[in-house]
Amino acid sequence: MKRKVVSMTMAVLLGLSLAACGSNDTGSDTGSTQASDTQEATEAPAGDDAGSDADTDTGAAAANKDKPLVWFNRQPSNSSTGELDTAALNFNADTYYVGFDANQGAELQGTMVKEYIEANIDKIDRNGDGTIGYVLAIGDIGHNDSIARTRGVRKALGTGLEKDGNINSEPVGTNTDGVSEIVQDGEIEVGGKKYVVRELASQEMKNSAGATWDAATAGNAIGTWSSSFGDQIDIVASNNDGMGMSMFNAWSKENEVPTFGYDANSDAVAAIAEGYGGTISQHADVQAYLTLRVLRNALDGVDVDTGIGTEDEAGNVLTDDVYVYREDERSYYALNVAVTADNYQDFTDSTKIYDPVSSQLDEGSHAKKKVWLNIYNASDNFLSSTYQPLLQNYDDILNLDVEYIGGDGQTESNVTNRLGNPSQYDAFAINMVKTDNAASYTSLLSQ
């Protein structure tokens, strides 16, 4: 079913029209400001050659608080409870969130691990003790997606224990004796034989500087875990491929221990041929398109569903099997796909744009607009190697002049300090460091 939502901007409510105003893999922890491949960083503001910052009908400039805003990758929410930040999601009439269905993807990952164990039970128990032991790399204990993935693995393997009505997602530290109060021993029965499933260890992969989802920390962790209880580890699970590949390269590849990640990064997909157990594609190609398409539609003053659930004049359209829209959450979610040895060759290029939404928009009907967009951490593997390249492919198609800002993954101010003059942009796409911190950005746009 196609979902149509009429985009009513705050500017329309005021009797005005929107004005035409005028993490990449850098290896840098500070993250430098970057221009898109169609714009030099020193280029003059779009308004300098697009007329002016004034509305063409009324002569009034659009207030920053009324400009289109998309939160992406990190949904504004309470990092402790997961409760959505409705104020941030309703900042103005053209505010939305774009991400992926975290719970659906988490269940897929857990199911993928469980099915792998069942299919390979004859060789999975490396030391023959009747216990399938796994270790788990947790990305960020305060991130909704990380929480969901931890819960998904524990639910599928029967190791989850409830806390406050949900499966506990806290790290266990070490649990080789199976007496942790955070998790429990699960059970899998295959061919009439029962096996214990135990989470041997888990921890948040945060480095000394405070950056989470840290691949190097995961690589060090697997070194410690393997030294302590090596042949008890039968499975390695990770909240993402960046950490998963670090552990795979550091230990599990050589020891032929299947490792499961999330994101379907190109290196992880390629590694499936070498023993990487599998990953989950969160349809980053669809997410990146939605991130910019929602802004494009708001800037054009058309139905937000245009080019999404409703075909646009160029033929771009998405089908219901790749995304859902939840109106009460003002959120678009891409759907996930399990990537295993059976289908990994279909996912080898993670930066290829999605064919059904790859047609160029006419610049005569969709004038060039300027967008400020940040990546919370310029060193994040998924965002810099997959998401940003996709955005840079779509920004040309959608006639958007995007300025890309790379953060350090540690402090919001490292990003917000580079939003000093929001008036020179027509729209904003924001990827927060922490899901709690939406007000750090909306306060700037409200001045």
Coordinates of C-alpha atoms in Angstrom, one line a residue:
M1 CA 0.0 0.0 0.0
K2 CA 1.4 3.4 -0.9
R3 CA 1.5 5.9 1.9
K4 CA 0.9 9.5 1.1
V5 CA 1.5 12.3 3.5
V6 CA 1.0 15.9 2.5
S7 CA 3.9 18.0 3.5
M8 CA 2.6 21.3 5.0
T9 CA 5.5 23.6 5.8
M10 CA 5.5 26.1 8.6
A11 CA 6.0 28.8 6.0
V12 CA 2.7 27.9 4.3
L13 CA 1.0 28.2 7.7
L14 CA 2.4 31.7 7.9
G15 CA 1.3 32.5 4.4
L16 CA 4.8 32.4 3.0
S17 CA 6.6 30.1 0.6
L18 CA 9.9 28.3 1.4
A19 CA 12.7 30.5 0.3
A20 CA 15.5 29.6 -2.1
C21 CA 18.2 30.7 0.3
G22 CA 21.3 31.6 -0.2
S23 CA 31.6 10.1 7.4
N24 CA 34.0 9.8 4.9
D25 CA 37.0 7.7 5.6
T26 CA 39.6 10.4 6.4
G27 CA 41.4 8.6 9.2
S28 CA 41.1 11.9 11.2
D29 CA 39.6 11.8 14.6
T30 CA 38.6 15.5 14.4
G31 CA 36.8 15.1 11.1
S32 CA 37.2 18.0 8.6
T33 CA 34.5 19.8 6.7
Q34 CA 34.1 18.3 3.3
A35 CA 32.3 19.4 0.1
S36 CA 30.3 17.1 -2.1
D37 CA 31.8 15.9 -5.3
T38 CA 29.9 18.6 -7.1
Q39 CA 30.9 21.5 -4.9
E40 CA 34.1 23.0 -3.7
A41 CA 34.3 23.9 0.0
T42 CA 35.1 27.5 -0.9
E43 CA 32.1 28.0 -3.2
A44 CA 29.9 31.0 -2.6
P45 CA 26.5 30.4 -0.9
A46 CA 23.8 29.2 -3.3
G47 CA 21.9 32.4 -2.9
D48 CA 24.7 34.4 -4.5
D49 CA 24.0 32.9 -7.9
A50 CA 20.5 31.7 -7.4
G51 CA 18.9 35.1 -7.0
S52 CA 18.7 35.9 -3.3
D53 CA 17.6 34.5 0.1
A54 CA 14.3 36.1 -0.4
D55 CA 11.0 34.3 -1.2
T56 CA 10.3 35.1 -4.9
D57 CA 6.6 35.9 -4.2
T58 CA 6.8 37.9 -0.9
G59 CA 10.4 39.0 -0.6
A60 CA 10.5 37.4 2.9
A61 CA 13.4 35.2 3.9
A62 CA 12.6 31.8 5.3
A63 CA 13.4 31.5 9.0
N64 CA 15.9 28.7 9.8
K65 CA 13.3 27.2 12.2
D66 CA 11.0 26.6 9.2
K67 CA 13.5 25.0 6.8
P68 CA 13.3 21.3 6.0
L69 CA 15.1 19.1 8.5
V70 CA 15.8 15.3 8.4
W71 CA 17.3 13.4 11.3
F72 CA 19.0 10.3 10.0
N73 CA 20.8 7.2 11.3
R74 CA 20.3 8.3 14.9
Q75 CA 16.6 8.7 15.9
P76 CA 16.0 11.5 18.4
S77 CA 15.2 9.6 21.6
N78 CA 16.0 8.9 25.2
S79 CA 19.2 6.8 25.2
S80 CA 18.2 5.1 28.5
T81 CA 14.5 4.3 27.7
G82 CA 14.3 4.5 23.9
E83 CA 11.4 6.9 24.2
L84 CA 11.2 9.0 21.0
D85 CA 11.9 12.7 21.3
T86 CA 8.6 13.9 19.8
A87 CA 9.6 17.6 20.1
A88 CA 12.6 17.0 17.8
L89 CA 10.6 14.9 15.4
N90 CA 8.0 17.6 15.2
F91 CA 10.4 20.6 15.1
N92 CA 8.5 21.9 12.1
A93 CA 6.1 20.7 9.5
D94 CA 9.0 19.5 7.3
T95 CA 10.9 17.5 9.9
Y96 CA 11.3 13.7 9.5
Y97 CA 13.5 10.9 10.5
V98 CA 15.1 8.4 8.1
G99 CA 16.6 5.1 9.3
F100 CA 15.8 1.5 9.1
D101 CA 13.6 -0.9 11.0
A102 CA 15.9 -1.7 13.9
N103 CA 13.7 -4.4 15.5
Q104 CA 13.1 -6.2 12.2
G105 CA 16.8 -6.2 11.4
A106 CA 17.8 -7.3 14.9
E107 CA 15.5 -10.3 14.6
L108 CA 16.9 -11.1 11.2
Q109 CA 20.5 -11.0 12.6
G110 CA 19.6 -13.3 15.6
T111 CA 17.7 -15.7 13.3
M112 CA 20.7 -15.8 10.9
V113 CA 23.1 -16.8 13.7
K114 CA 20.7 -19.4 15.1
E115 CA 20.1 -21.0 11.7
Y116 CA 23.8 -21.1 11.0
I117 CA 24.4 -22.9 14.2
E118 CA 21.6 -25.4 13.4
A119 CA 22.9 -26.0 9.8
N120 CA 26.5 -26.5 11.0
I121 CA 26.0 -28.2 14.3
D122 CA 28.4 -31.0 13.5
K123 CA 31.4 -28.7 13.4
I124 CA 30.2 -25.6 15.4
D125 CA 31.0 -27.0 18.9
R126 CA 34.8 -26.7 18.6
N127 CA 35.8 -28.3 21.8
G128 CA 32.9 -30.8 21.9
D129 CA 31.7 -29.8 25.4
G130 CA 28.0 -29.5 24.3
T131 CA 28.0 -25.8 24.9
I132 CA 27.8 -23.3 22.0
G133 CA 29.7 -20.3 23.3
Y134 CA 29.5 -16.9 21.7
V135 CA 31.0 -13.4 22.4
L136 CA 29.3 -10.2 21.5
A137 CA 30.6 -6.8 20.5
I138 CA 28.2 -4.0 21.6
G139 CA 28.4 -0.8 19.7
D140 CA 26.9 1.8 22.0
I141 CA 24.8 1.0 25.1
G142 CA 22.8 4.2 24.6
H143 CA 22.0 3.7 20.9
N144 CA 18.6 2.3 20.0
D145 CA 20.0 0.3 17.1
S146 CA 22.7 -1.2 19.2
I147 CA 20.2 -2.1 21.9
A148 CA 17.9 -3.7 19.4
R149 CA 20.7 -5.8 17.9
T150 CA 21.9 -7.1 21.3
R151 CA 18.4 -8.0 22.2
G152 CA 17.9 -9.7 18.8
V153 CA 20.8 -12.0 19.2
R154 CA 19.9 -12.9 22.8
K155 CA 16.2 -13.5 21.9
A156 CA 17.0 -15.8 19.0
L157 CA 19.6 -17.8 21.0
G158 CA 17.4 -18.0 24.1
T159 CA 20.0 -16.2 26.3
G160 CA 18.0 -13.0 27.0
L161 CA 16.6 -12.1 30.4
E162 CA 13.9 -9.5 30.8
K163 CA 14.5 -6.2 32.6
D164 CA 11.7 -3.6 32.8
G165 CA 9.6 -5.4 30.2
N166 CA 12.4 -5.8 27.6
I167 CA 15.3 -8.1 27.1
N168 CA 18.3 -6.8 29.0
S169 CA 20.8 -5.3 26.6
E170 CA 23.6 -4.5 29.1
P171 CA 27.1 -6.0 28.6
V172 CA 27.9 -9.0 30.8
G173 CA 31.6 -8.5 31.0
T174 CA 32.6 -12.2 31.2
N175 CA 30.2 -15.1 31.9
T176 CA 32.1 -18.3 31.2
D177 CA 30.4 -20.0 34.2
G178 CA 26.9 -19.1 33.1
V179 CA 25.8 -17.4 36.3
S180 CA 25.4 -13.9 35.0
E181 CA 22.2 -12.1 36.1
I182 CA 22.1 -10.1 32.8
V183 CA 21.8 -13.2 30.5
Q184 CA 20.9 -16.8 30.9
D185 CA 21.9 -20.0 29.2
G186 CA 19.9 -20.8 26.2
E187 CA 19.2 -24.2 24.5
I188 CA 19.2 -25.4 20.9
E189 CA 18.0 -28.9 19.9
V190 CA 19.2 -30.3 16.6
G191 CA 18.7 -33.9 15.5
G192 CA 17.4 -34.9 18.9
K193 CA 20.5 -33.6 20.7
K194 CA 20.3 -30.6 23.0
Y195 CA 23.1 -28.0 23.2
V196 CA 23.6 -25.2 25.8
V197 CA 24.0 -21.7 24.3
R198 CA 26.1 -19.3 26.4
E199 CA 27.1 -15.7 26.1
L200 CA 30.7 -16.0 27.3
A201 CA 31.5 -12.3 27.1
S202 CA 30.3 -9.0 25.9
Q203 CA 31.3 -5.3 26.2
E204 CA 30.6 -1.9 24.8
M205 CA 33.3 -1.1 22.3
K206 CA 34.2 2.4 23.4
N207 CA 37.8 3.8 23.1
S208 CA 39.7 5.8 25.6
A209 CA 38.6 9.1 23.9
G210 CA 35.0 8.1 24.3
A211 CA 34.1 7.1 20.7
T212 CA 31.7 4.2 20.5
W213 CA 31.3 1.5 17.9
D214 CA 35.1 1.4 17.9
A215 CA 36.6 -1.3 15.6
A216 CA 40.1 -1.2 17.1
T217 CA 38.6 -1.7 20.6
A218 CA 36.8 -4.8 19.3
G219 CA 40.0 -6.1 17.8
N220 CA 41.7 -5.8 21.2
A221 CA 38.7 -7.4 22.9
I222 CA 38.8 -10.5 20.8
G223 CA 42.5 -10.8 21.6
T224 CA 41.7 -10.8 25.3
W225 CA 38.7 -13.1 25.1
S226 CA 40.5 -15.7 22.9
S227 CA 43.5 -15.7 25.3
S228 CA 41.2 -16.3 28.2
F229 CA 38.8 -18.9 26.8
G230 CA 39.8 -19.5 23.2
D231 CA 38.3 -22.9 22.2
Q232 CA 35.1 -22.2 24.1
I233 CA 34.3 -19.5 21.5
D234 CA 32.2 -21.0 18.8
I235 CA 30.5 -17.9 17.4
V236 CA 31.5 -14.2 17.2
A237 CA 28.6 -11.7 17.0
S238 CA 28.8 -8.0 16.5
N239 CA 26.4 -5.0 16.4
N240 CA 28.1 -3.9 13.2
D241 CA 30.5 -5.0 10.5
G242 CA 33.2 -2.5 11.5
M243 CA 33.7 -4.2 14.8
G244 CA 32.9 -7.6 13.3
M245 CA 35.6 -7.4 10.6
S246 CA 38.2 -6.2 13.2
M247 CA 37.6 -9.3 15.2
F248 CA 37.4 -11.5 12.1
N249 CA 40.8 -10.2 10.9
A250 CA 42.4 -10.3 14.3
W251 CA 41.4 -13.8 15.3
S252 CA 38.3 -15.6 14.1
K253 CA 39.3 -15.9 10.4
E254 CA 42.5 -17.8 11.2
N255 CA 40.7 -19.9 13.8
E256 CA 37.7 -20.6 11.5
V257 CA 35.2 -19.2 13.9
P258 CA 32.1 -17.8 12.1
T259 CA 31.6 -14.1 12.7
F260 CA 28.3 -12.2 12.2
G261 CA 28.0 -8.4 11.7
Y262 CA 25.5 -5.9 10.5
D263 CA 25.5 -3.2 7.7
A264 CA 26.7 -5.3 4.7
N265 CA 29.8 -3.2 4.2
S266 CA 31.7 -4.2 1.1
D267 CA 34.6 -5.7 2.9
A268 CA 32.3 -7.8 5.2
V269 CA 30.3 -9.1 2.2
A270 CA 33.5 -10.1 0.4
A271 CA 34.8 -11.8 3.6
I272 CA 31.8 -14.2 3.5
A273 CA 33.7 -16.1 0.9
E274 CA 36.5 -16.5 3.5
G275 CA 34.4 -17.6 6.4
Y276 CA 32.6 -14.5 7.7
G277 CA 29.3 -15.9 8.7
G278 CA 27.0 -13.2 7.5
T279 CA 25.7 -9.7 7.8
I280 CA 22.5 -7.7 7.5
S281 CA 21.9 -5.2 4.7
Q282 CA 19.9 -2.3 6.2
H283 CA 19.2 -1.1 2.6
A284 CA 21.6 1.9 2.9
D285 CA 20.9 2.6 -0.7
V286 CA 17.2 3.2 0.1
Q287 CA 18.0 5.1 3.3
A288 CA 20.4 7.5 1.6
Y289 CA 17.8 8.2 -1.1
L290 CA 15.1 8.8 1.5
T291 CA 17.4 11.2 3.5
L292 CA 17.8 13.5 0.6
R293 CA 14.4 12.9 -1.2
V294 CA 12.4 14.0 1.8
L295 CA 14.3 17.3 1.8
R296 CA 13.9 17.6 -2.0
N297 CA 10.2 17.2 -1.8
A298 CA 9.9 19.8 1.0
L299 CA 12.0 22.3 -0.9
D300 CA 9.8 21.8 -3.9
G301 CA 6.6 22.2 -1.9
V302 CA 5.2 18.9 -3.2
D303 CA 3.6 15.9 -1.5
V304 CA 6.3 14.2 0.7
D305 CA 5.4 10.9 -0.9
T306 CA 6.6 12.0 -4.3
G307 CA 9.3 9.7 -5.7
I308 CA 8.9 7.5 -2.7
G309 CA 5.5 5.7 -2.7
T310 CA 4.2 7.8 -5.6
E311 CA 6.2 7.8 -8.9
D312 CA 7.7 11.2 -9.8
E313 CA 7.9 12.6 -13.4
A314 CA 11.3 10.9 -13.8
G315 CA 9.9 7.5 -12.9
N316 CA 11.5 7.2 -9.4
V317 CA 9.5 5.2 -6.9
L318 CA 10.0 2.7 -4.1
T319 CA 7.9 -0.4 -3.4
D320 CA 6.5 -1.4 0.0
D321 CA 8.9 -4.3 0.4
V322 CA 11.9 -2.0 0.9
Y323 CA 10.5 0.7 3.3
V324 CA 7.7 1.6 5.6
Y325 CA 6.5 5.0 6.8
R326 CA 5.1 5.5 10.3
E327 CA 3.1 8.7 10.4
D328 CA 2.8 8.8 14.2
E329 CA 6.6 8.8 14.4
R330 CA 7.2 11.0 11.4
S331 CA 9.8 8.3 10.4
Y332 CA 10.8 6.4 7.3
Y333 CA 12.4 3.0 7.8
A334 CA 14.2 0.9 5.3
L335 CA 13.7 -2.8 5.6
N336 CA 16.6 -5.2 6.2
V337 CA 17.9 -8.3 4.2
A338 CA 20.1 -11.1 5.5
V339 CA 23.3 -11.5 3.6
T340 CA 24.8 -15.0 3.8
A341 CA 26.8 -17.4 1.7
D342 CA 23.7 -18.0 -0.4
N343 CA 23.3 -14.5 -1.7
Y344 CA 26.3 -12.4 -0.8
Q345 CA 27.3 -11.9 -4.5
D346 CA 24.3 -9.7 -4.9
F347 CA 25.6 -7.3 -2.3
T348 CA 29.3 -6.9 -3.2
D349 CA 29.0 -3.1 -4.0
S350 CA 27.5 -1.3 -1.0
T351 CA 27.8 2.1 -2.7
K352 CA 25.6 1.2 -5.7
I353 CA 22.5 3.4 -5.8
Y354 CA 19.1 1.6 -5.9
D355 CA 18.0 1.3 -9.6
P356 CA 14.3 2.1 -9.1
V357 CA 15.2 5.6 -7.8
S358 CA 18.2 6.4 -10.0
S359 CA 16.7 8.7 -12.6
Q360 CA 17.9 12.3 -12.8
L361 CA 15.5 15.1 -11.9
D362 CA 15.2 18.0 -14.3
E363 CA 17.0 21.1 -12.8
G364 CA 14.5 23.4 -14.5
S365 CA 11.7 22.0 -12.4
H366 CA 13.8 21.2 -9.3
A367 CA 16.2 24.1 -8.8
K368 CA 19.6 23.5 -7.1
K369 CA 19.3 23.9 -3.3
K370 CA 22.0 24.0 -0.7
V371 CA 22.0 21.4 2.2
W372 CA 24.0 21.2 5.3
L373 CA 24.6 17.5 6.3
N374 CA 26.8 16.0 9.0
I375 CA 28.2 12.6 9.7
Y376 CA 28.6 12.1 13.4
N377 CA 32.0 10.4 13.1
A378 CA 34.2 10.7 10.0
S379 CA 35.9 7.5 10.9
D380 CA 32.7 5.4 11.2
N381 CA 33.1 2.5 8.7
F382 CA 29.5 2.2 7.6
L383 CA 28.8 5.9 7.4
S384 CA 32.0 6.9 5.7
S385 CA 32.4 3.9 3.4
T386 CA 28.8 3.2 2.5
Y387 CA 26.3 5.9 3.5
Q388 CA 28.2 9.0 2.5
P389 CA 29.2 7.7 -1.0
L390 CA 25.6 6.8 -1.6
L391 CA 24.5 10.3 -0.5
Q392 CA 27.1 11.8 -2.9
N393 CA 25.6 9.8 -5.7
Y394 CA 22.1 10.8 -4.9
D395 CA 22.8 14.5 -4.3
D396 CA 23.5 15.0 -8.1
I397 CA 20.4 13.1 -9.1
L398 CA 18.2 15.2 -6.8
N399 CA 20.0 18.6 -7.7
L400 CA 21.1 19.2 -4.1
D401 CA 24.3 21.0 -3.3
V402 CA 25.4 19.2 -0.1
E403 CA 28.1 20.3 2.3
Y404 CA 29.3 17.3 4.2
I405 CA 30.6 17.7 7.7
G406 CA 32.6 15.0 9.5
G407 CA 32.5 14.8 13.3
D408 CA 34.8 13.1 15.8
G409 CA 32.2 10.7 17.2
Q410 CA 32.8 12.0 20.7
T411 CA 31.2 15.5 21.2
E412 CA 28.2 17.2 19.7
S413 CA 30.1 20.5 19.8
N414 CA 32.6 19.2 17.3
V415 CA 29.7 19.3 14.8
T416 CA 27.5 22.1 16.0
N417 CA 30.5 24.5 16.0
R418 CA 30.5 24.2 12.2
L419 CA 26.8 25.2 11.9
G420 CA 27.7 28.8 12.5
N421 CA 25.6 30.4 9.7
P422 CA 22.5 28.2 9.1
S423 CA 21.0 31.0 7.0
Q424 CA 23.1 30.2 4.0
Y425 CA 21.5 26.7 3.7
D426 CA 18.1 25.7 2.4
A427 CA 17.7 22.5 4.4
F428 CA 19.5 20.3 7.0
A429 CA 20.3 16.6 7.5
I430 CA 21.5 15.8 10.9
N431 CA 23.3 12.7 12.3
M432 CA 23.8 13.2 16.0
V433 CA 26.6 11.8 18.1
K434 CA 24.0 10.9 20.9
T435 CA 20.3 10.4 20.3
D436 CA 19.5 12.6 23.3
N437 CA 21.1 15.7 21.8
A438 CA 18.6 16.9 19.2
A439 CA 18.1 20.2 21.1
S440 CA 21.8 21.1 20.5
Y441 CA 20.8 21.5 16.8
T442 CA 17.2 22.8 17.0
S443 CA 18.3 25.6 19.4
L444 CA 20.8 26.8 16.7
L445 CA 18.1 26.7 14.1
S446 CA 15.6 28.5 16.4
Q447 CA 17.8 31.6 16.9

